[in-house]
Structures are given as structure tokens and as C-alpha cells.
Amino acid sequence: MVAPRVRHQLDMVRALAITGDRVSFILEVDPARGKAMEPVRQAAEAAVGAVEGVASVSAVLTAHSATPSEPKEKGPPPELNFGKKKPAEPAEKRIPGIDSVIAIASGKGGVGKSTVAANLAIALTAQGKRVGLLDADVYGPNIPTMFGEGGRPRVTGAKGSERIEPLQRHGVRLMSLGFLLDKEQPAIMRGPLIAGILKQFLEQVEWGALDVLVVDMPPGTGDAQLSLVQTIDLDGAVMVTTPQDVSTGDVRRAIRMFERVNTRVLGVVENMAGYRCPHCGEDVAIFGHGGGERLAQEMDVPFLGRVPLDPEVSAAGDRGEPTALSAPDSPAGEALAAVAESLRETLEAAPARP
């Protein structure tokens, strides 16, 4: 893009993706000019849409500080106030048509959080719920793979009021940055860029009427988690952990983070909880035993259940047919259905939200 007055390259375009006749890209701007750049976003969409052969265009406008601010004068180090000062209250904002929004979170990566999120979405659908799944794990958007890819979302509506139609697979409405990026394209983003994408996915996607919107969070306690609780009013968070101490210790910190932003922890799921040898039938606690349940007791939050370690769970996700769909009668499938039922009962028992 070129600035019309000074005629120099703006270097605003990020994550350009072209698939057939569909084009998507991100415009990264200075936060001081964020609102003023909305006409630029619209003009960029119009310009690309006018190119012969282009059927649809999606441009996302996000902001970050292009240059660091001047350092302040040296003085005593700031007090961190861990555990002393309460952070800002979470946003009191509901998404029209969606009854409940729950985050699936973990303290660290590699514990099967996205696998649990995908299977819970399908299991809740099988139990009669209208379910959407938002992949907020922008650095590792795996939901498209777990649902068999599925193409790109369609953009509808007049210029300036565009809406994004989520894809639908296995009865679940889906949105992920992975649908907008090429398969091998990395997601290189600063915190404010993540916040902008999440805000647009929550507010501009045409989710329709849903009983539950499941949000697959990135691991840890960073920008995405804070952006989510500041953008909408969450009904709660489900924490996923393996039984081992290195996982439960990180989840303990994540639970404290949600408590500090006044978000209810709906419960803990212990994933990879033992492996049954197919030859001798012996149960082997590869990652230890009972760590998730002990954590739930220590933190005084519900224990939603444990899911056994099964190589087929991983293989089913790679095929785009999660276990809750492809093998609901397997030990892992039954465990995931039980976790979904516990979660559903918890949500139904909660007081009605405004």
C-alpha cells in the first residue's frame, strides 16, 4: 500500500492469503490512527475486490505500537503488586444469540487442550446443543486440521458492515485463523495484533443462535487470555492438564489468573490419564496418576473427569474426525462424552445471564 500524500510504501499488509478467487489479509497500523484507518481498510478491500478474478475479500484491521516509547527517567523499580491489587474488571459484554461462552485453557502446551476442545464441541453437539468452536490459539491453529480443513469462510454484507460466515463441520460452526492462512504460513504477531483478531472473530463472525461457544485458547496466561476476558463476558473456563506435576503446576497459575479477572473456573480435565496396553491389558500411568483430580481438590474447583491416553485419539484428530465422532464407544470417547455431560450440567445449573 502507498500513502496518497507522501507516496511511500506503508508496509501494512500482513498474512496475505490467496486461495482460488478468495483473498484475505491483515492491515497492521499505528494504534494512534487505528480508528481513522477504517476507511483505508474499506478502500483496500474495494481495490482488491475490483481485481479481475477476485470473488471475495476479507481485510482485518489491527493496531500495534510501531516504535517503542521513550524510556522514562531512571528511578526505583516498580512494585509488581502480585496478589495485592485487583486487575480491571472483565468486560460485561454478551454476544447476541449465544447463551454461554467457555474457554478451554491450559497452563502449558502439549497437554491435548485443542484435542479436548474439539471433542467437547462434538460431544456437546451429540447431546443436543448448538455449538460453535472458535480457535483462539493463533500461534498454533490446529482446529482446521482436526475438522478436516474445510475451505475459507465467506464474507457477506455491505462495505463497512461486513460479516464473516463460519464454516460448519460435523454439526459445529467453526472459525480459525488457520482458515485464512496458507497451511505453511507462520503466524508472526504481537500482542495487540492478537487482540484485534480475537475481537473481530468474536464480534464480526455471524455465529447465529448457539447454546455454547467453545473457545480454544493458546496455552499460558498471555495476551489472548487477557484480550478475551476484556472483550466479552465469559461464562467460565475449563482447565486441561496431564497428571504430572510440571503440568498441574502451570495450570494452578492459570487458574489463579482467571480468578484474578473474575472468571469462574468450571472445572479441570485430566488428559492422558493412563494407557492400557493392548497386548496384556495392564494400565500404565505414563504421566503419573490423579494429578488433575488432586489439583481440583486443592484449588476447590470441580473435577470434570479424566481421559485415557490412546494413540487413536491423536490419529482421529489428524484425519479430521475427532474421537467423540469417530469412536464414541471407545474408552476415550466415553470419557470425553462424560466430561461434556458434566460441563453441560454445570452450565445448565448456572444462573441465567443478562
CSV table of C-alpha atoms in Angstrom, one decimal:
chain,number,residue,atom,x,y,z
A,1,MET,CA,0.0,0.0,0.0
A,2,VAL,CA,1.1,3.6,-0.7
A,3,ALA,CA,0.4,6.7,1.3
A,4,PRO,CA,-1.6,9.1,-1.0
A,5,ARG,CA,0.1,12.3,0.2
A,6,VAL,CA,3.7,11.3,0.6
A,7,ARG,CA,3.8,8.5,-1.9
A,8,HIS,CA,5.8,6.0,0.1
A,9,GLN,CA,5.2,2.3,0.9
A,10,LEU,CA,3.2,1.9,4.2
A,11,ASP,CA,4.2,-1.7,4.8
A,12,MET,CA,0.9,-2.5,6.4
A,13,VAL,CA,-0.1,-5.8,4.8
A,14,ARG,CA,0.4,-9.0,6.8
A,15,ALA,CA,-0.7,-12.6,6.4
A,16,LEU,CA,-1.8,-12.3,2.7
A,17,ALA,CA,-3.5,-15.4,1.6
A,18,ILE,CA,-5.0,-16.2,-1.8
A,19,THR,CA,-7.0,-19.4,-2.4
A,20,GLY,CA,-8.7,-19.6,-5.8
A,21,ASP,CA,-10.8,-16.5,-6.1
A,22,ARG,CA,-10.7,-15.6,-2.4
A,23,VAL,CA,-8.3,-13.1,-0.8
A,24,SER,CA,-7.6,-12.4,2.8
A,25,PHE,CA,-5.0,-10.1,4.5
A,26,ILE,CA,-4.3,-8.2,7.7
A,27,LEU,CA,-3.6,-4.4,7.8
A,28,GLU,CA,-1.3,-3.6,10.7
A,29,VAL,CA,-1.5,0.1,11.7
A,30,ASP,CA,-0.3,2.6,14.4
A,31,PRO,CA,-2.7,2.5,17.3
A,32,ALA,CA,-2.9,6.3,17.4
A,33,ARG,CA,-4.5,6.2,14.0
A,34,GLY,CA,-6.4,2.9,14.4
A,35,LYS,CA,-10.0,4.3,14.1
A,36,ALA,CA,-9.0,6.7,11.3
A,37,MET,CA,-7.7,3.9,9.2
A,38,GLU,CA,-11.0,2.1,8.9
A,39,PRO,CA,-11.7,3.9,5.5
A,40,VAL,CA,-8.3,2.7,4.4
A,41,ARG,CA,-9.3,-0.9,5.2
A,42,GLN,CA,-12.5,-0.5,3.3
A,43,ALA,CA,-10.7,1.1,0.3
A,44,ALA,CA,-8.2,-1.8,0.3
A,45,GLU,CA,-11.0,-4.3,0.3
A,46,ALA,CA,-12.6,-2.4,-2.6
A,47,ALA,CA,-9.4,-2.2,-4.6
A,48,VAL,CA,-8.6,-5.9,-4.2
A,49,GLY,CA,-12.2,-6.8,-4.9
A,50,ALA,CA,-12.1,-4.8,-8.2
A,51,VAL,CA,-9.3,-7.1,-9.5
A,52,GLU,CA,-10.5,-9.4,-12.2
A,53,GLY,CA,-11.0,-12.9,-10.9
A,54,VAL,CA,-11.4,-12.0,-7.2
A,55,ALA,CA,-14.8,-13.1,-5.8
A,56,SER,CA,-14.4,-12.2,-2.1
A,57,VAL,CA,-12.1,-10.2,0.1
A,58,SER,CA,-11.5,-10.2,3.8
A,59,ALA,CA,-9.3,-7.5,5.4
A,60,VAL,CA,-8.7,-7.4,9.2
A,61,LEU,CA,-7.5,-4.1,10.7
A,62,THR,CA,-5.3,-4.4,13.8
A,63,ALA,CA,-3.0,-2.0,15.6
A,64,HIS,CA,0.3,-2.1,17.5
A,65,SER,CA,3.0,0.4,18.6
A,66,ALA,CA,5.3,0.7,15.6
A,67,THR,CA,8.1,2.1,17.7
A,68,PRO,CA,8.9,1.8,21.4
A,69,SER,CA,8.1,4.8,23.6
A,70,GLU,CA,10.9,6.9,25.0
A,71,PRO,CA,12.4,5.4,28.2
A,72,LYS,CA,11.3,7.0,31.4
A,73,GLU,CA,13.8,8.5,33.8
A,74,LYS,CA,15.5,6.0,36.0
A,75,GLY,CA,14.2,5.6,39.5
A,76,PRO,CA,13.3,2.8,41.9
A,77,PRO,CA,11.9,-0.3,40.3
A,78,PRO,CA,8.1,-0.5,40.1
A,79,GLU,CA,6.3,-2.6,42.6
A,80,LEU,CA,4.7,-5.6,40.9
A,81,ASN,CA,1.8,-5.9,43.4
A,82,PHE,CA,1.4,-9.7,42.8
A,83,GLY,CA,-1.7,-10.7,44.7
A,84,LYS,CA,-2.3,-7.2,46.1
A,85,LYS,CA,-4.1,-5.1,43.5
A,86,LYS,CA,-7.0,-6.4,41.6
A,87,PRO,CA,-6.9,-6.0,37.8
A,88,ALA,CA,-9.6,-4.3,35.8
A,89,GLU,CA,-13.0,-5.9,35.8
A,90,PRO,CA,-13.8,-8.2,32.9
A,91,ALA,CA,-16.0,-6.9,30.1
A,92,GLU,CA,-19.7,-7.1,30.7
A,93,LYS,CA,-20.5,-7.8,27.1
A,94,ARG,CA,-22.5,-10.7,25.7
A,95,ILE,CA,-22.5,-11.9,22.1
A,96,PRO,CA,-26.1,-11.7,20.7
A,97,GLY,CA,-27.7,-15.1,20.2
A,98,ILE,CA,-25.0,-17.1,22.2
A,99,ASP,CA,-26.1,-18.4,25.6
A,100,SER,CA,-22.7,-19.4,27.0
A,101,VAL,CA,-19.1,-18.8,26.1
A,102,ILE,CA,-16.5,-21.0,27.7
A,103,ALA,CA,-12.7,-21.0,27.3
A,104,ILE,CA,-10.7,-24.2,27.1
A,105,ALA,CA,-7.3,-23.4,28.6
A,106,SER,CA,-4.1,-24.8,29.9
A,107,GLY,CA,-1.0,-23.6,31.7
A,108,LYS,CA,1.3,-25.2,29.2
A,109,GLY,CA,1.4,-26.6,25.7
A,110,GLY,CA,1.4,-30.3,24.8
A,111,VAL,CA,-1.4,-31.4,27.2
A,112,GLY,CA,-4.0,-32.0,24.5
A,113,LYS,CA,-6.0,-28.8,25.0
A,114,SER,CA,-7.1,-28.4,21.4
A,115,THR,CA,-8.0,-32.1,21.2
A,116,VAL,CA,-10.2,-31.8,24.3
A,117,ALA,CA,-11.8,-28.6,22.9
A,118,ALA,CA,-12.6,-30.2,19.6
A,119,ASN,CA,-14.0,-33.4,21.1
A,120,LEU,CA,-16.0,-31.4,23.7
A,121,ALA,CA,-17.6,-29.4,20.9
A,122,ILE,CA,-18.6,-32.5,19.1
A,123,ALA,CA,-19.8,-34.3,22.2
A,124,LEU,CA,-21.9,-31.3,23.3
A,125,THR,CA,-23.5,-31.3,19.8
A,126,ALA,CA,-24.3,-35.0,20.1
A,127,GLN,CA,-26.0,-34.2,23.4
A,128,GLY,CA,-28.4,-31.8,21.5
A,129,LYS,CA,-26.6,-28.5,22.0
A,130,ARG,CA,-26.0,-25.9,19.2
A,131,VAL,CA,-22.2,-25.4,19.4
A,132,GLY,CA,-19.6,-23.1,17.9
A,133,LEU,CA,-15.9,-23.5,18.2
A,134,LEU,CA,-13.5,-20.5,18.0
A,135,ASP,CA,-9.9,-21.4,17.5
A,136,ALA,CA,-8.1,-18.6,19.5
A,137,ASP,CA,-4.8,-20.4,19.5
A,138,VAL,CA,-3.5,-18.1,16.9
A,139,TYR,CA,0.1,-19.3,17.1
A,140,GLY,CA,-0.9,-22.9,16.6
A,141,PRO,CA,-4.4,-23.0,14.9
A,142,ASN,CA,-5.0,-26.8,14.8
A,143,ILE,CA,-8.8,-26.8,14.7
A,144,PRO,CA,-8.9,-26.8,10.9
A,145,THR,CA,-6.9,-30.0,10.8
A,146,MET,CA,-9.0,-31.7,13.5
A,147,PHE,CA,-12.1,-30.9,11.5
A,148,GLY,CA,-10.8,-31.9,8.1
A,149,GLU,CA,-9.8,-28.4,6.9
A,150,GLY,CA,-12.9,-27.1,5.0
A,151,GLY,CA,-12.1,-24.2,2.8
A,152,ARG,CA,-12.3,-20.5,3.7
A,153,PRO,CA,-15.0,-18.5,5.4
A,154,ARG,CA,-17.3,-16.4,3.2
A,155,VAL,CA,-17.5,-12.6,3.7
A,156,THR,CA,-21.0,-11.1,3.3
A,157,GLY,CA,-22.7,-7.8,3.8
A,158,ALA,CA,-22.2,-4.2,2.5
A,159,LYS,CA,-18.9,-2.4,2.7
A,160,GLY,CA,-18.2,-1.2,6.1
A,161,SER,CA,-20.5,-3.7,7.8
A,162,GLU,CA,-19.1,-7.0,6.5
A,163,ARG,CA,-19.9,-10.2,8.3
A,164,ILE,CA,-17.9,-13.5,8.3
A,165,GLU,CA,-19.8,-16.7,7.9
A,166,PRO,CA,-18.3,-19.5,10.0
A,167,LEU,CA,-17.6,-22.9,8.4
A,168,GLN,CA,-19.6,-25.9,9.6
A,169,ARG,CA,-18.3,-29.4,10.0
A,170,HIS,CA,-19.7,-32.3,12.0
A,171,GLY,CA,-22.5,-30.1,13.2
A,172,VAL,CA,-20.2,-27.5,14.7
A,173,ARG,CA,-19.7,-23.9,13.5
A,174,LEU,CA,-16.0,-23.1,13.2
A,175,MET,CA,-13.8,-20.1,13.0
A,176,SER,CA,-10.0,-20.1,13.0
A,177,LEU,CA,-7.1,-18.0,11.7
A,178,GLY,CA,-5.9,-21.3,10.2
A,179,PHE,CA,-8.8,-21.0,7.7
A,180,LEU,CA,-7.3,-17.6,6.5
A,181,LEU,CA,-3.6,-18.6,6.3
A,182,ASP,CA,-1.8,-20.8,3.9
A,183,LYS,CA,-1.1,-24.2,5.5
A,184,GLU,CA,2.7,-23.5,6.0
A,185,GLN,CA,2.3,-19.7,6.6
A,186,PRO,CA,3.6,-18.8,10.1
A,187,ALA,CA,1.5,-16.5,12.4
A,188,ILE,CA,4.0,-13.9,13.5
A,189,MET,CA,2.1,-11.5,15.7
A,190,ARG,CA,2.5,-9.0,18.5
A,191,GLY,CA,0.1,-8.9,21.4
A,192,PRO,CA,-2.2,-6.1,20.1
A,193,LEU,CA,-2.5,-7.9,16.8
A,194,ILE,CA,-3.8,-11.0,18.6
A,195,ALA,CA,-6.3,-8.8,20.5
A,196,GLY,CA,-7.5,-7.3,17.2
A,197,ILE,CA,-8.0,-10.7,15.6
A,198,LEU,CA,-9.9,-12.1,18.6
A,199,LYS,CA,-12.1,-9.1,18.8
A,200,GLN,CA,-13.0,-9.4,15.1
A,201,PHE,CA,-13.7,-13.1,15.4
A,202,LEU,CA,-16.0,-12.6,18.3
A,203,GLU,CA,-17.8,-9.6,17.0
A,204,GLN,CA,-17.8,-9.9,13.2
A,205,VAL,CA,-18.4,-13.6,12.8
A,206,GLU,CA,-22.1,-14.5,12.1
A,207,TRP,CA,-22.3,-17.2,14.8
A,208,GLY,CA,-26.1,-17.3,14.8
A,209,ALA,CA,-28.0,-18.8,17.7
A,210,LEU,CA,-25.8,-21.0,19.8
A,211,ASP,CA,-26.2,-22.7,23.2
A,212,VAL,CA,-22.4,-22.8,23.7
A,213,LEU,CA,-19.4,-21.1,22.0
A,214,VAL,CA,-16.2,-23.1,22.9
A,215,VAL,CA,-13.1,-21.0,22.7
A,216,ASP,CA,-9.8,-23.0,22.3
A,217,MET,CA,-7.2,-20.7,24.0
A,218,PRO,CA,-3.5,-20.7,23.4
A,219,PRO,CA,-1.5,-22.2,26.3
A,220,GLY,CA,-0.3,-20.0,29.2
A,221,THR,CA,-1.6,-16.7,30.6
A,222,GLY,CA,-0.8,-14.1,28.0
A,223,ASP,CA,-2.3,-11.6,25.6
A,224,ALA,CA,-5.0,-13.9,24.2
A,225,GLN,CA,-6.4,-14.8,27.6
A,226,LEU,CA,-6.5,-11.2,28.8
A,227,SER,CA,-8.0,-9.9,25.4
A,228,LEU,CA,-10.8,-12.5,25.7
A,229,VAL,CA,-11.9,-11.5,29.2
A,230,GLN,CA,-11.6,-7.8,28.3
A,231,THR,CA,-13.7,-8.3,25.1
A,232,ILE,CA,-16.6,-10.4,26.3
A,233,ASP,CA,-18.2,-11.7,29.5
A,234,LEU,CA,-17.0,-15.4,29.8
A,235,ASP,CA,-19.3,-17.9,31.5
A,236,GLY,CA,-16.2,-19.8,32.6
A,237,ALA,CA,-13.0,-21.6,31.8
A,238,VAL,CA,-12.2,-25.3,31.6
A,239,MET,CA,-8.6,-26.2,32.5
A,240,VAL,CA,-6.9,-29.1,30.8
A,241,THR,CA,-3.8,-30.8,32.3
A,242,THR,CA,-1.9,-34.1,32.3
A,243,PRO,CA,-1.4,-35.8,35.7
A,244,GLN,CA,2.3,-34.8,36.0
A,245,ASP,CA,3.4,-32.1,38.3
A,246,VAL,CA,5.1,-29.9,35.6
A,247,SER,CA,1.6,-29.6,34.0
A,248,THR,CA,-0.5,-29.2,37.1
A,249,GLY,CA,1.8,-26.5,38.5
A,250,ASP,CA,1.3,-24.4,35.4
A,251,VAL,CA,-2.4,-25.0,35.4
A,252,ARG,CA,-2.5,-23.8,39.1
A,253,ARG,CA,-1.1,-20.5,37.9
A,254,ALA,CA,-3.6,-20.3,35.1
A,255,ILE,CA,-6.5,-20.9,37.5
A,256,ARG,CA,-5.2,-18.0,39.6
A,257,MET,CA,-5.1,-15.8,36.6
A,258,PHE,CA,-8.8,-16.5,35.7
A,259,GLU,CA,-9.7,-15.9,39.3
A,260,ARG,CA,-8.0,-12.5,39.3
A,261,VAL,CA,-10.0,-11.4,36.3
A,262,ASN,CA,-13.3,-12.7,38.0
A,263,THR,CA,-13.8,-15.6,35.5
A,264,ARG,CA,-15.2,-18.7,37.0
A,265,VAL,CA,-13.2,-22.0,36.6
A,266,LEU,CA,-15.8,-24.6,35.6
A,267,GLY,CA,-13.5,-27.5,36.2
A,268,VAL,CA,-10.4,-29.5,35.5
A,269,VAL,CA,-10.0,-32.2,32.9
A,270,GLU,CA,-7.2,-34.7,33.4
A,271,ASN,CA,-6.0,-35.7,29.9
A,272,MET,CA,-3.6,-38.6,29.0
A,273,ALA,CA,-4.6,-40.3,32.3
A,274,GLY,CA,-3.1,-43.7,31.9
A,275,TYR,CA,-2.5,-46.1,29.0
A,276,ARG,CA,-3.9,-49.6,28.7
A,277,CYS,CA,-1.6,-52.0,26.9
A,278,PRO,CA,-3.5,-53.6,24.0
A,279,HIS,CA,-1.5,-56.9,24.5
A,280,CYS,CA,-1.6,-57.6,28.2
A,281,GLY,CA,-4.4,-55.2,29.3
A,282,GLU,CA,-2.3,-53.6,32.1
A,283,ASP,CA,-2.9,-50.0,32.8
A,284,VAL,CA,0.3,-47.9,32.8
A,285,ALA,CA,0.4,-44.4,34.4
A,286,ILE,CA,2.9,-42.9,31.9
A,287,PHE,CA,2.4,-39.4,33.1
A,288,GLY,CA,1.6,-40.2,36.7
A,289,HIS,CA,-1.9,-40.7,38.2
A,290,GLY,CA,-4.5,-38.5,39.7
A,291,GLY,CA,-2.7,-35.2,39.4
A,292,GLY,CA,-5.6,-33.4,37.8
A,293,GLU,CA,-8.1,-34.5,40.5
A,294,ARG,CA,-5.7,-33.6,43.3
A,295,LEU,CA,-5.3,-30.1,41.7
A,296,ALA,CA,-9.0,-29.6,41.5
A,297,GLN,CA,-9.4,-30.5,45.2
A,298,GLU,CA,-6.5,-28.2,46.2
A,299,MET,CA,-7.9,-25.3,44.2
A,300,ASP,CA,-11.5,-26.0,45.2
A,301,VAL,CA,-12.9,-26.3,41.7
A,302,PRO,CA,-14.9,-29.2,40.1
A,303,PHE,CA,-13.1,-32.2,38.7
A,304,LEU,CA,-14.8,-32.9,35.3
A,305,GLY,CA,-13.1,-36.3,34.6
A,306,ARG,CA,-10.1,-38.0,33.1
A,307,VAL,CA,-9.5,-39.0,29.6
A,308,PRO,CA,-7.1,-42.0,28.9
A,309,LEU,CA,-4.1,-41.9,26.7
A,310,ASP,CA,-5.0,-43.5,23.4
A,311,PRO,CA,-2.9,-43.2,20.2
A,312,GLU,CA,-6.2,-43.4,18.2
A,313,VAL,CA,-7.3,-40.1,19.7
A,314,SER,CA,-4.4,-38.4,18.0
A,315,ALA,CA,-4.8,-40.3,14.8
A,316,ALA,CA,-8.5,-39.4,14.6
A,317,GLY,CA,-7.7,-35.7,15.0
A,318,ASP,CA,-5.2,-35.9,12.2
A,319,ARG,CA,-7.9,-37.5,10.0
A,320,GLY,CA,-10.3,-34.7,10.7
A,321,GLU,CA,-12.7,-37.0,12.6
A,322,PRO,CA,-12.3,-36.5,16.4
A,323,THR,CA,-12.8,-39.5,18.6
A,324,ALA,CA,-16.1,-38.2,20.0
A,325,LEU,CA,-17.4,-38.5,16.4
A,326,SER,CA,-15.5,-41.5,15.0
A,327,ALA,CA,-15.3,-43.7,18.1
A,328,PRO,CA,-17.8,-42.6,20.7
A,329,ASP,CA,-18.0,-46.0,22.3
A,330,SER,CA,-14.2,-46.3,22.8
A,331,PRO,CA,-12.9,-45.7,26.4
A,332,ALA,CA,-11.6,-42.2,25.3
A,333,GLY,CA,-14.8,-41.4,23.5
A,334,GLU,CA,-17.0,-42.4,26.5
A,335,ALA,CA,-14.7,-40.4,28.8
A,336,LEU,CA,-15.0,-37.3,26.6
A,337,ALA,CA,-18.8,-37.7,26.5
A,338,ALA,CA,-18.9,-37.9,30.3
A,339,VAL,CA,-16.8,-34.7,30.6
A,340,ALA,CA,-19.1,-32.9,28.1
A,341,GLU,CA,-22.1,-34.1,30.1
A,342,SER,CA,-20.6,-32.8,33.4
A,343,LEU,CA,-19.9,-29.5,31.7
A,344,ARG,CA,-23.4,-29.2,30.2
A,345,GLU,CA,-24.9,-29.9,33.6
A,346,THR,CA,-22.7,-27.2,35.2
A,347,LEU,CA,-23.8,-24.6,32.6
A,348,GLU,CA,-27.5,-25.5,32.8
A,349,ALA,CA,-27.4,-25.2,36.6
A,350,ALA,CA,-25.7,-21.7,36.5
A,351,PRO,CA,-28.0,-18.7,37.0
A,352,ALA,CA,-29.3,-17.1,33.8
A,353,ARG,CA,-27.1,-14.3,32.5
A,354,PRO,CA,-28.4,-10.9,31.3
